[in-house]
Amino acid sequence: MYQATLGQRGYRFGGLRQLMAKASPARSGDYLAEVAAESAEERMAARIALADVPLKAFLQQPLVPYEKDEVTRLIIDGHDAAAFEPISHLTIGDFRDWLLSEQADSAMLAQVAAGITPEMAAAVSKIMRNQDLILVAKKCRVVTRFRNTIGLPGHLSVRLQPNHPTDSLQGIDASMLDGLLYGSGDAVVGINPASDSLPLLEKLNYMLDDVIQRFAIPTQSCVLTHVTNTLRLMERGAPVDLVFQSIAGTEAANRGFGISLALLAEAQQAALSLKRGTLGDNVMYFETGQGSCLSANAHHGVDQQTCEARAYAVARHFSPLLINTVVGFIGPEYLYDGKQIIRAGLEDHFCGKLLGLPLGCDVCYTNHAEADQDDMDTLLTLLAAAGLTFLIGVPGADDIMLNYQSTSFHDALYIRELLGLKHAPEFAAWLAAMNITDERGRLRDAAANHPLLLALQGERT
């Protein structure tokens, strides 16, 4: 039992799970799940009580039962006690103060990351303002490698997302060319296929690999199909760089995705055996999003932001090259408006970085949410200031296959110019060698005889 008093009124919370949910910033998903605070006063009382909870309590009181959930077992059994030791005496309130202190520099945060559980990260985020989330995330350094180096300080990568509603190879090729000429694609060239047809998925893999190999682009490709399809593609000898999968924070929700930890481990080992990376062996790519556990009725009464943080434990176990939250994609039932989307994006980025993950964000919203592109400009700017690993690049910010609004190649140019952020170094060198950027890293106008343009024209004829 946890309790706090505000003025003349006392509040009681039945356990750690309820306390966490009541302390969460207001969002539509938690109201839908009937776990949210009933008033702003109750929310503040929960935060006051949460601040006094020792970090150790989250190791002793799992929010999702240990015996029923493999994600909980992964978190508890994989906990690094040595990494936890420097902060093991702290309460959640003390932890917030420590994270904001000069003592918690980049090196120290990297040292303790393996000792922080997702629930600890989620708990401390609930008593932090937006500026706190930004400042601490900025101090976290997470660098990954496959064919280039992602996550260096002062750098921002872009996933080039050339989706097409009919998986037209020419349509995808045109969008890919557009993105490359705008300097996008150093995170990954990643396609969400409209079809699950294995022969088509194989064609997409070969097409992406052909472009990357033909022009010696220091990046990686990924067809974002289900992990079982990717395993079949690897068995057929397809040129798979990264294994993709959407993941969630409970075993039941992951079962709804058709996955388990064992299946992800099998896919990781298969990808590693291909030895396609030239600089590193981070071969996994994950996507997450607040609300996925609730939408699968697999949240166990845990608030949606804590469930999201638990998904990061799954990702951390597999050392991914990339992971991003698709923060506003699931819809207003879970994040109602721009204010909720912005807060959720900052929370996700903070928690992921604190846990040692290369967290990116699909800064996005659906057309029936109470949000617009100005809200996305705000979130993009805040995340980039917080050290975002990568964002999504879609032609015109309008994904014509998935039917949602994201960020464009031009948005990436804006944020690089505003904050002086660089491409992955190997990709930057390639852009200069291909005469796409000048000596200052700024875009050149593409000449009509540019090799990339000529290649596309040849394929069209």
Short mmCIF file of C-alpha atoms in Angstrom, two decimals:
data_model
loop_
_atom_site.label_atom_id
_atom_site.label_comp_id
_atom_site.label_asym_id
_atom_site.label_seq_id
_atom_site.Cartn_x
_atom_site.Cartn_y
_atom_site.Cartn_z
CA MET A 1 0.00 0.00 0.00
CA TYR A 2 1.30 3.46 -0.95
CA GLN A 3 -0.16 6.75 0.21
CA ALA A 4 0.23 10.52 0.05
CA THR A 5 -1.64 13.53 1.42
CA LEU A 6 -2.47 16.71 -0.48
CA GLY A 7 -4.01 19.43 1.64
CA GLN A 8 -6.80 17.88 3.69
CA ARG A 9 -7.15 14.76 1.55
CA GLY A 10 -5.27 11.50 1.74
CA TYR A 11 -4.80 9.15 -1.21
CA ARG A 12 -4.07 5.44 -1.10
CA PHE A 13 -2.79 3.24 -3.91
CA GLY A 14 -3.24 -0.51 -3.79
CA GLY A 15 0.16 -1.50 -5.14
CA LEU A 16 3.08 -0.52 -7.32
CA ARG A 17 1.19 -1.26 -10.54
CA GLN A 18 -1.67 1.07 -9.60
CA LEU A 19 0.70 3.72 -8.29
CA MET A 20 2.60 3.78 -11.58
CA ALA A 21 -0.59 4.05 -13.62
CA LYS A 22 -2.02 6.84 -11.48
CA ALA A 23 1.25 8.80 -11.68
CA SER A 24 1.31 8.74 -15.49
CA PRO A 25 0.63 11.93 -17.44
CA ALA A 26 -2.93 11.89 -18.76
CA ARG A 27 -3.47 9.96 -21.98
CA SER A 28 -6.47 8.45 -23.68
CA GLY A 29 -5.16 4.87 -23.64
CA ASP A 30 -4.93 4.75 -19.87
CA TYR A 31 -8.46 6.15 -19.57
CA LEU A 32 -9.62 3.48 -22.02
CA ALA A 33 -7.95 0.83 -19.83
CA GLU A 34 -9.52 2.41 -16.71
CA VAL A 35 -6.16 2.69 -14.93
CA ALA A 36 -5.62 6.47 -15.14
CA ALA A 37 -5.83 8.95 -12.28
CA GLU A 38 -9.33 10.34 -11.79
CA SER A 39 -8.07 13.90 -11.27
CA ALA A 40 -4.97 16.03 -11.55
CA GLU A 41 -4.80 16.05 -7.75
CA GLU A 42 -4.79 12.25 -7.57
CA ARG A 43 -2.10 12.18 -10.26
CA MET A 44 0.08 14.54 -8.23
CA ALA A 45 -0.47 12.51 -5.05
CA ALA A 46 0.63 9.39 -6.91
CA ARG A 47 3.78 11.14 -8.10
CA ILE A 48 4.60 12.26 -4.57
CA ALA A 49 4.21 8.69 -3.33
CA LEU A 50 6.15 7.27 -6.30
CA ALA A 51 9.10 9.57 -5.61
CA ASP A 52 9.61 7.81 -2.26
CA VAL A 53 9.66 4.28 -3.71
CA PRO A 54 13.13 2.66 -3.65
CA LEU A 55 14.53 1.52 -6.98
CA LYS A 56 14.99 -1.93 -5.42
CA ALA A 57 11.22 -2.29 -5.10
CA PHE A 58 10.96 -2.86 -8.85
CA LEU A 59 13.17 -5.94 -8.54
CA GLN A 60 11.07 -7.28 -5.67
CA GLN A 61 7.57 -6.50 -7.00
CA PRO A 62 7.23 -7.29 -10.73
CA LEU A 63 4.29 -5.46 -12.28
CA VAL A 64 3.57 -8.44 -14.54
CA PRO A 65 3.86 -11.83 -12.75
CA TYR A 66 7.22 -13.54 -13.18
CA GLU A 67 5.75 -17.00 -13.61
CA LYS A 68 3.31 -15.85 -16.34
CA ASP A 69 5.47 -13.63 -18.52
CA GLU A 70 8.78 -14.28 -20.29
CA VAL A 71 9.48 -10.55 -20.63
CA THR A 72 9.35 -10.21 -16.83
CA ARG A 73 11.68 -13.20 -16.52
CA LEU A 74 14.05 -11.61 -19.03
CA ILE A 75 14.08 -8.38 -17.02
CA ILE A 76 14.60 -10.01 -13.63
CA ASP A 77 16.95 -12.84 -14.63
CA GLY A 78 19.03 -10.59 -16.88
CA HIS A 79 19.41 -7.78 -14.36
CA ASP A 80 23.03 -6.66 -13.95
CA ALA A 81 23.53 -6.27 -10.19
CA ALA A 82 27.04 -4.85 -10.57
CA ALA A 83 25.84 -2.10 -12.93
CA PHE A 84 22.96 -1.36 -10.55
CA GLU A 85 25.13 -1.07 -7.45
CA PRO A 86 26.07 2.68 -7.79
CA ILE A 87 22.37 3.66 -7.79
CA SER A 88 20.90 0.80 -5.74
CA HIS A 89 20.39 2.95 -2.64
CA LEU A 90 18.27 5.58 -4.42
CA THR A 91 14.54 6.22 -4.42
CA ILE A 92 12.76 7.26 -7.61
CA GLY A 93 12.95 10.90 -6.49
CA ASP A 94 16.64 10.58 -5.69
CA PHE A 95 17.18 8.88 -9.04
CA ARG A 96 15.67 11.86 -10.86
CA ASP A 97 17.94 14.25 -9.00
CA TRP A 98 20.97 12.06 -9.72
CA LEU A 99 20.15 11.79 -13.44
CA LEU A 100 20.00 15.59 -13.67
CA SER A 101 23.25 16.07 -11.74
CA GLU A 102 26.70 16.55 -13.23
CA GLN A 103 27.74 13.25 -11.65
CA ALA A 104 25.52 11.42 -14.14
CA ASP A 105 27.60 12.17 -17.21
CA SER A 106 27.65 10.12 -20.42
CA ALA A 107 30.21 7.64 -19.11
CA MET A 108 28.37 7.04 -15.85
CA LEU A 109 25.02 6.63 -17.60
CA ALA A 110 26.54 4.02 -19.91
CA GLN A 111 28.01 2.24 -16.87
CA VAL A 112 24.67 1.90 -15.06
CA ALA A 113 22.41 1.29 -18.08
CA ALA A 114 22.38 -2.51 -17.74
CA GLY A 115 21.32 -2.14 -14.10
CA ILE A 116 18.26 -0.04 -14.87
CA THR A 117 15.06 -1.97 -15.49
CA PRO A 118 12.33 -0.65 -17.81
CA GLU A 119 10.03 -0.12 -14.83
CA MET A 120 12.65 2.03 -13.10
CA ALA A 121 13.05 4.13 -16.24
CA ALA A 122 9.29 4.48 -16.68
CA ALA A 123 8.81 5.38 -13.02
CA VAL A 124 11.37 8.16 -12.99
CA SER A 125 10.02 9.56 -16.26
CA LYS A 126 6.62 10.00 -14.62
CA ILE A 127 7.99 12.57 -12.16
CA MET A 128 10.05 14.43 -14.75
CA ARG A 129 9.15 17.48 -16.80
CA ASN A 130 9.71 17.51 -20.56
CA GLN A 131 12.93 19.48 -20.15
CA ASP A 132 14.23 16.84 -17.71
CA LEU A 133 13.57 14.07 -20.24
CA ILE A 134 15.38 16.04 -22.94
CA LEU A 135 18.41 16.92 -20.82
CA VAL A 136 19.04 13.41 -19.53
CA ALA A 137 18.47 11.72 -22.90
CA LYS A 138 20.96 14.15 -24.44
CA LYS A 139 23.65 12.81 -22.10
CA CYS A 140 23.09 9.18 -23.13
CA ARG A 141 25.47 7.88 -25.82
CA VAL A 142 24.48 4.76 -27.76
CA VAL A 143 26.51 3.86 -30.88
CA THR A 144 25.73 0.92 -33.19
CA ARG A 145 27.27 -0.34 -36.43
CA PHE A 146 26.50 -2.50 -39.45
CA ARG A 147 27.82 -0.81 -42.61
CA ASN A 148 28.11 2.61 -41.02
CA THR A 149 28.27 4.20 -37.58
CA ILE A 150 25.00 5.38 -36.06
CA GLY A 151 24.43 7.41 -32.89
CA LEU A 152 27.59 9.48 -32.60
CA PRO A 153 27.19 12.78 -30.70
CA GLY A 154 26.18 15.61 -33.01
CA HIS A 155 24.86 13.22 -35.64
CA LEU A 156 21.33 12.34 -36.78
CA SER A 157 20.48 9.54 -39.20
CA VAL A 158 17.40 9.05 -41.37
CA ARG A 159 15.52 5.93 -42.34
CA LEU A 160 14.61 6.28 -46.00
CA GLN A 161 11.06 4.85 -46.22
CA PRO A 162 10.07 4.43 -49.90
CA ASN A 163 6.75 2.62 -49.35
CA HIS A 164 4.34 2.00 -52.21
CA PRO A 165 0.69 0.83 -51.99
CA THR A 166 1.19 -1.88 -54.64
CA ASP A 167 4.87 -2.62 -53.94
CA SER A 168 5.71 -1.27 -57.39
CA LEU A 169 9.45 -1.69 -57.88
CA GLN A 170 9.58 1.41 -60.07
CA GLY A 171 7.60 3.44 -57.55
CA ILE A 172 9.85 2.32 -54.70
CA ASP A 173 12.92 3.02 -56.84
CA ALA A 174 11.75 6.57 -57.55
CA SER A 175 11.12 7.32 -53.86
CA MET A 176 14.47 5.82 -52.94
CA LEU A 177 16.25 8.00 -55.50
CA ASP A 178 14.39 11.05 -54.16
CA GLY A 179 15.55 10.29 -50.63
CA LEU A 180 19.17 9.61 -51.55
CA LEU A 181 19.42 12.87 -53.48
CA TYR A 182 18.13 14.66 -50.38
CA GLY A 183 20.83 12.97 -48.29
CA SER A 184 18.52 10.51 -46.50
CA GLY A 185 19.10 6.81 -45.89
CA ASP A 186 22.05 6.51 -43.54
CA ALA A 187 20.00 4.72 -40.84
CA VAL A 188 18.48 2.20 -43.25
CA VAL A 189 16.57 1.98 -46.50
CA GLY A 190 13.49 0.27 -45.11
CA ILE A 191 10.33 -0.76 -46.96
CA ASN A 192 7.00 -1.63 -45.34
CA PRO A 193 5.68 -4.09 -47.93
CA ALA A 194 1.99 -4.12 -48.78
CA SER A 195 2.15 -7.86 -49.50
CA ASP A 196 3.31 -10.93 -47.60
CA SER A 197 4.08 -12.77 -50.85
CA LEU A 198 7.46 -14.42 -50.36
CA PRO A 199 8.52 -14.10 -54.04
CA LEU A 200 7.71 -10.37 -53.94
CA LEU A 201 9.54 -9.89 -50.65
CA GLU A 202 12.52 -11.62 -52.22
CA LYS A 203 12.41 -9.24 -55.21
CA LEU A 204 12.35 -6.26 -52.85
CA ASN A 205 15.41 -7.55 -50.99
CA TYR A 206 17.33 -8.07 -54.21
CA MET A 207 16.31 -4.65 -55.55
CA LEU A 208 17.52 -2.85 -52.41
CA ASP A 209 20.73 -4.85 -52.32
CA ASP A 210 21.39 -4.12 -56.01
CA VAL A 211 21.18 -0.36 -55.48
CA ILE A 212 23.37 -0.46 -52.37
CA GLN A 213 26.00 -2.66 -54.01
CA ARG A 214 25.95 -0.94 -57.42
CA PHE A 215 26.60 2.49 -55.93
CA ALA A 216 28.66 1.26 -52.95
CA ILE A 217 26.34 3.02 -50.48
CA PRO A 218 27.52 2.57 -46.87
CA THR A 219 24.10 1.78 -45.48
CA GLN A 220 21.84 -1.20 -44.87
CA SER A 221 18.50 -2.36 -46.21
CA CYS A 222 15.46 -3.92 -44.56
CA VAL A 223 12.12 -5.22 -45.76
CA LEU A 224 9.88 -4.81 -42.73
CA THR A 225 7.98 -8.07 -42.94
CA HIS A 226 7.24 -10.55 -40.17
CA VAL A 227 10.30 -12.25 -38.73
CA THR A 228 9.13 -15.67 -39.95
CA ASN A 229 9.10 -14.36 -43.51
CA THR A 230 12.61 -13.01 -43.06
CA LEU A 231 13.78 -16.40 -41.82
CA ARG A 232 12.35 -18.00 -44.97
CA LEU A 233 14.04 -15.37 -47.12
CA MET A 234 17.40 -16.11 -45.52
CA GLU A 235 16.82 -19.84 -46.10
CA ARG A 236 16.26 -19.05 -49.79
CA GLY A 237 19.55 -17.15 -49.95
CA ALA A 238 18.06 -13.65 -50.21
CA PRO A 239 20.44 -10.76 -49.35
CA VAL A 240 18.99 -9.86 -45.94
CA ASP A 241 20.83 -7.16 -43.99
CA LEU A 242 18.59 -6.48 -40.99
CA VAL A 243 15.88 -8.60 -39.35
CA PHE A 244 12.81 -6.53 -38.51
CA GLN A 245 10.03 -7.15 -36.03
CA SER A 246 7.40 -5.17 -34.13
CA ILE A 247 7.67 -5.99 -30.44
CA ALA A 248 5.70 -5.27 -27.26
CA GLY A 249 6.24 -5.31 -23.51
CA THR A 250 4.43 -8.49 -22.46
CA GLU A 251 4.59 -12.11 -23.54
CA ALA A 252 0.88 -12.10 -24.38
CA ALA A 253 1.17 -9.05 -26.63
CA ASN A 254 4.20 -10.53 -28.39
CA ARG A 255 2.25 -13.74 -28.85
CA GLY A 256 -0.35 -11.60 -30.62
CA PHE A 257 2.44 -10.47 -32.96
CA GLY A 258 3.25 -14.14 -33.55
CA ILE A 259 6.64 -13.98 -31.87
CA SER A 260 8.57 -15.17 -28.83
CA LEU A 261 12.03 -14.48 -27.46
CA ALA A 262 13.18 -17.84 -28.82
CA LEU A 263 12.01 -16.96 -32.33
CA LEU A 264 13.81 -13.61 -32.23
CA ALA A 265 16.98 -15.35 -31.06
CA GLU A 266 16.74 -17.81 -33.95
CA ALA A 267 16.39 -14.96 -36.45
CA GLN A 268 19.29 -13.04 -34.92
CA GLN A 269 21.60 -16.03 -35.19
CA ALA A 270 20.54 -16.63 -38.79
CA ALA A 271 21.30 -13.00 -39.71
CA LEU A 272 24.65 -13.07 -37.91
CA SER A 273 25.63 -16.18 -39.85
CA LEU A 274 25.33 -14.23 -43.13
CA LYS A 275 28.16 -11.87 -42.02
CA ARG A 276 26.89 -9.03 -44.21
CA GLY A 277 27.96 -6.22 -41.90
CA THR A 278 31.27 -4.55 -42.70
CA LEU A 279 31.74 -2.45 -39.54
CA GLY A 280 29.63 -4.26 -36.96
CA ASP A 281 27.16 -7.03 -36.24
CA ASN A 282 24.07 -5.20 -34.96
CA VAL A 283 21.60 -7.04 -37.20
CA MET A 284 18.19 -6.40 -35.59
CA TYR A 285 15.65 -3.61 -36.18
CA PHE A 286 12.64 -3.22 -33.90
CA GLU A 287 9.58 -0.98 -33.81
CA THR A 288 7.38 -0.31 -30.80
CA GLY A 289 4.53 2.00 -29.84
CA GLN A 290 2.54 2.97 -26.79
CA GLY A 291 -0.81 1.19 -26.79
CA SER A 292 0.17 -2.09 -28.44
CA CYS A 293 -0.31 -4.13 -25.26
CA LEU A 294 -3.66 -2.49 -24.55
CA SER A 295 -4.89 -3.03 -28.11
CA ALA A 296 -4.08 -6.74 -27.70
CA ASN A 297 -5.80 -6.88 -24.27
CA ALA A 298 -2.42 -7.99 -22.92
CA HIS A 299 -1.44 -5.15 -20.57
CA HIS A 300 -2.12 -6.88 -17.22
CA GLY A 301 -3.46 -3.61 -15.80
CA VAL A 302 -0.13 -1.86 -16.40
CA ASP A 303 -0.19 1.65 -17.88
CA GLN A 304 0.71 1.94 -21.55
CA GLN A 305 3.94 3.89 -21.11
CA THR A 306 5.36 1.30 -18.71
CA CYS A 307 4.35 -1.46 -21.12
CA GLU A 308 6.21 0.42 -23.84
CA ALA A 309 9.34 0.66 -21.69
CA ARG A 310 9.18 -3.09 -21.08
CA ALA A 311 9.38 -3.63 -24.85
CA TYR A 312 12.81 -2.00 -24.65
CA ALA A 313 14.00 -4.87 -22.46
CA VAL A 314 13.19 -7.22 -25.33
CA ALA A 315 15.06 -4.99 -27.77
CA ARG A 316 18.06 -4.53 -25.48
CA HIS A 317 18.51 -8.29 -25.22
CA PHE A 318 19.16 -8.49 -28.97
CA SER A 319 21.55 -5.52 -29.38
CA PRO A 320 19.71 -3.90 -32.31
CA LEU A 321 21.21 -1.56 -34.86
CA LEU A 322 17.99 0.47 -34.71
CA ILE A 323 14.80 0.70 -32.70
CA ASN A 324 12.11 3.32 -33.05
CA THR A 325 8.81 4.13 -31.45
CA VAL A 326 6.02 4.88 -33.92
CA VAL A 327 4.70 7.31 -31.42
CA GLY A 328 1.39 8.49 -32.89
CA PHE A 329 0.70 5.65 -35.32
CA ILE A 330 -1.75 3.56 -33.31
CA GLY A 331 -4.24 6.43 -33.10
CA PRO A 332 -6.14 8.81 -30.80
CA GLU A 333 -7.61 5.95 -28.78
CA TYR A 334 -4.15 5.73 -27.16
CA LEU A 335 -2.63 9.18 -27.69
CA TYR A 336 -5.45 11.63 -28.27
CA ASP A 337 -3.82 14.85 -29.40
CA GLY A 338 -0.58 16.65 -30.15
CA LYS A 339 0.16 17.29 -26.47
CA GLN A 340 -0.09 13.59 -25.60
CA ILE A 341 1.94 12.55 -28.66
CA ILE A 342 4.71 15.01 -27.85
CA ARG A 343 4.93 13.86 -24.23
CA ALA A 344 4.90 10.18 -25.24
CA GLY A 345 7.67 10.72 -27.79
CA LEU A 346 9.91 12.35 -25.21
CA GLU A 347 9.17 9.60 -22.67
CA ASP A 348 9.93 6.82 -25.14
CA HIS A 349 13.18 8.42 -26.26
CA PHE A 350 14.31 9.03 -22.69
CA CYS A 351 13.51 5.50 -21.50
CA GLY A 352 15.12 3.86 -24.51
CA LYS A 353 18.31 5.87 -24.28
CA LEU A 354 18.54 5.39 -20.50
CA LEU A 355 18.35 1.63 -21.05
CA GLY A 356 21.18 1.79 -23.60
CA LEU A 357 19.22 1.57 -26.85
CA PRO A 358 19.73 3.43 -30.16
CA LEU A 359 16.27 4.98 -29.95
CA GLY A 360 14.81 6.70 -32.98
CA CYS A 361 11.29 7.95 -33.54
CA ASP A 362 8.69 7.91 -36.25
CA VAL A 363 7.36 11.37 -35.47
CA CYS A 364 3.87 10.71 -36.74
CA TYR A 365 0.11 10.90 -36.32
CA THR A 366 -3.00 9.50 -37.94
CA ASN A 367 -5.42 11.74 -39.76
CA HIS A 368 -8.20 11.26 -37.19
CA ALA A 369 -6.05 12.40 -34.24
CA GLU A 370 -6.27 15.91 -32.81
CA ALA A 371 -2.79 16.73 -34.10
CA ASP A 372 -1.18 18.37 -37.10
CA GLN A 373 2.19 18.90 -38.74
CA ASP A 374 3.01 21.81 -36.44
CA ASP A 375 2.84 19.39 -33.51
CA MET A 376 5.23 17.10 -35.36
CA ASP A 377 7.61 20.02 -35.98
CA THR A 378 7.62 20.64 -32.24
CA LEU A 379 8.27 17.01 -31.35
CA LEU A 380 10.96 16.61 -34.01
CA THR A 381 12.79 19.69 -32.75
CA LEU A 382 12.61 18.59 -29.11
CA LEU A 383 13.76 15.04 -29.91
CA ALA A 384 16.65 16.23 -32.04
CA ALA A 385 17.74 18.53 -29.22
CA ALA A 386 17.58 15.46 -26.96
CA GLY A 387 19.99 13.50 -29.17
CA LEU A 388 17.55 11.44 -31.27
CA THR A 389 19.32 8.59 -33.07
CA PHE A 390 17.26 8.67 -36.24
CA LEU A 391 13.98 9.78 -37.76
CA ILE A 392 11.87 8.66 -40.70
CA GLY A 393 12.08 10.16 -44.19
CA VAL A 394 8.95 9.81 -46.34
CA PRO A 395 8.31 11.71 -49.60
CA GLY A 396 6.23 14.73 -48.62
CA ALA A 397 5.79 13.34 -45.07
CA ASP A 398 2.71 11.45 -46.36
CA ASP A 399 3.03 7.68 -46.41
CA ILE A 400 0.78 6.61 -49.27
CA MET A 401 0.89 2.93 -48.29
CA LEU A 402 0.34 3.09 -44.53
CA ASN A 403 -1.92 6.18 -44.78
CA TYR A 404 -0.45 8.25 -41.96
CA GLN A 405 1.58 11.43 -41.61
CA SER A 406 5.26 11.23 -40.73
CA THR A 407 8.35 13.36 -41.44
CA SER A 408 9.83 14.19 -44.83
CA PHE A 409 13.28 14.43 -46.40
CA HIS A 410 12.86 18.21 -46.10
CA ASP A 411 12.19 17.91 -42.36
CA ALA A 412 15.54 16.17 -42.02
CA LEU A 413 17.21 19.05 -43.87
CA TYR A 414 15.51 21.53 -41.54
CA ILE A 415 16.67 19.88 -38.35
CA ARG A 416 20.23 19.33 -39.62
CA GLU A 417 20.45 23.01 -40.55
CA LEU A 418 18.92 24.19 -37.28
CA LEU A 419 21.11 22.14 -34.93
CA GLY A 420 24.17 21.47 -37.11
CA LEU A 421 23.61 17.71 -37.07
CA LYS A 422 25.67 15.47 -39.32
CA HIS A 423 25.04 12.27 -41.26
CA ALA A 424 26.69 9.00 -40.26
CA PRO A 425 30.33 9.69 -41.16
CA GLU A 426 30.69 6.92 -43.75
CA PHE A 427 27.46 8.00 -45.43
CA ALA A 428 28.56 11.65 -45.38
CA ALA A 429 31.74 10.70 -47.22
CA TRP A 430 29.67 8.83 -49.82
CA LEU A 431 27.34 11.80 -50.33
CA ALA A 432 30.34 14.03 -50.98
CA ALA A 433 31.96 11.50 -53.34
CA MET A 434 28.69 11.23 -55.29
CA ASN A 435 28.52 15.02 -55.57
CA ILE A 436 25.23 15.09 -53.65
CA THR A 437 26.67 17.39 -50.96
CA ASP A 438 29.34 20.06 -51.02
CA GLU A 439 32.42 20.44 -48.82
CA ARG A 440 30.23 21.85 -46.02
CA GLY A 441 27.82 18.94 -46.20
CA ARG A 442 25.03 20.95 -47.84
CA LEU A 443 22.97 19.62 -50.74
CA ARG A 444 23.96 20.35 -54.31
CA ASP A 445 21.45 20.55 -57.15
CA ALA A 446 21.43 17.17 -58.89
CA ALA A 447 22.60 17.46 -62.49
CA ALA A 448 20.56 15.72 -65.18
CA ASN A 449 23.46 13.34 -65.83
CA HIS A 450 23.87 12.33 -62.18
CA PRO A 451 24.58 8.58 -61.98
CA LEU A 452 21.58 7.92 -59.75
CA LEU A 453 19.23 9.72 -62.14
CA LEU A 454 20.68 7.95 -65.17
CA ALA A 455 20.28 4.60 -63.42
CA LEU A 456 16.60 5.22 -62.72
CA GLN A 457 15.97 6.41 -66.28
CA GLY A 458 17.59 3.24 -67.58
CA GLU A 459 15.35 1.07 -65.41
CA ARG A 460 12.25 2.95 -66.56
CA THR A 461 13.09 2.19 -70.19
#
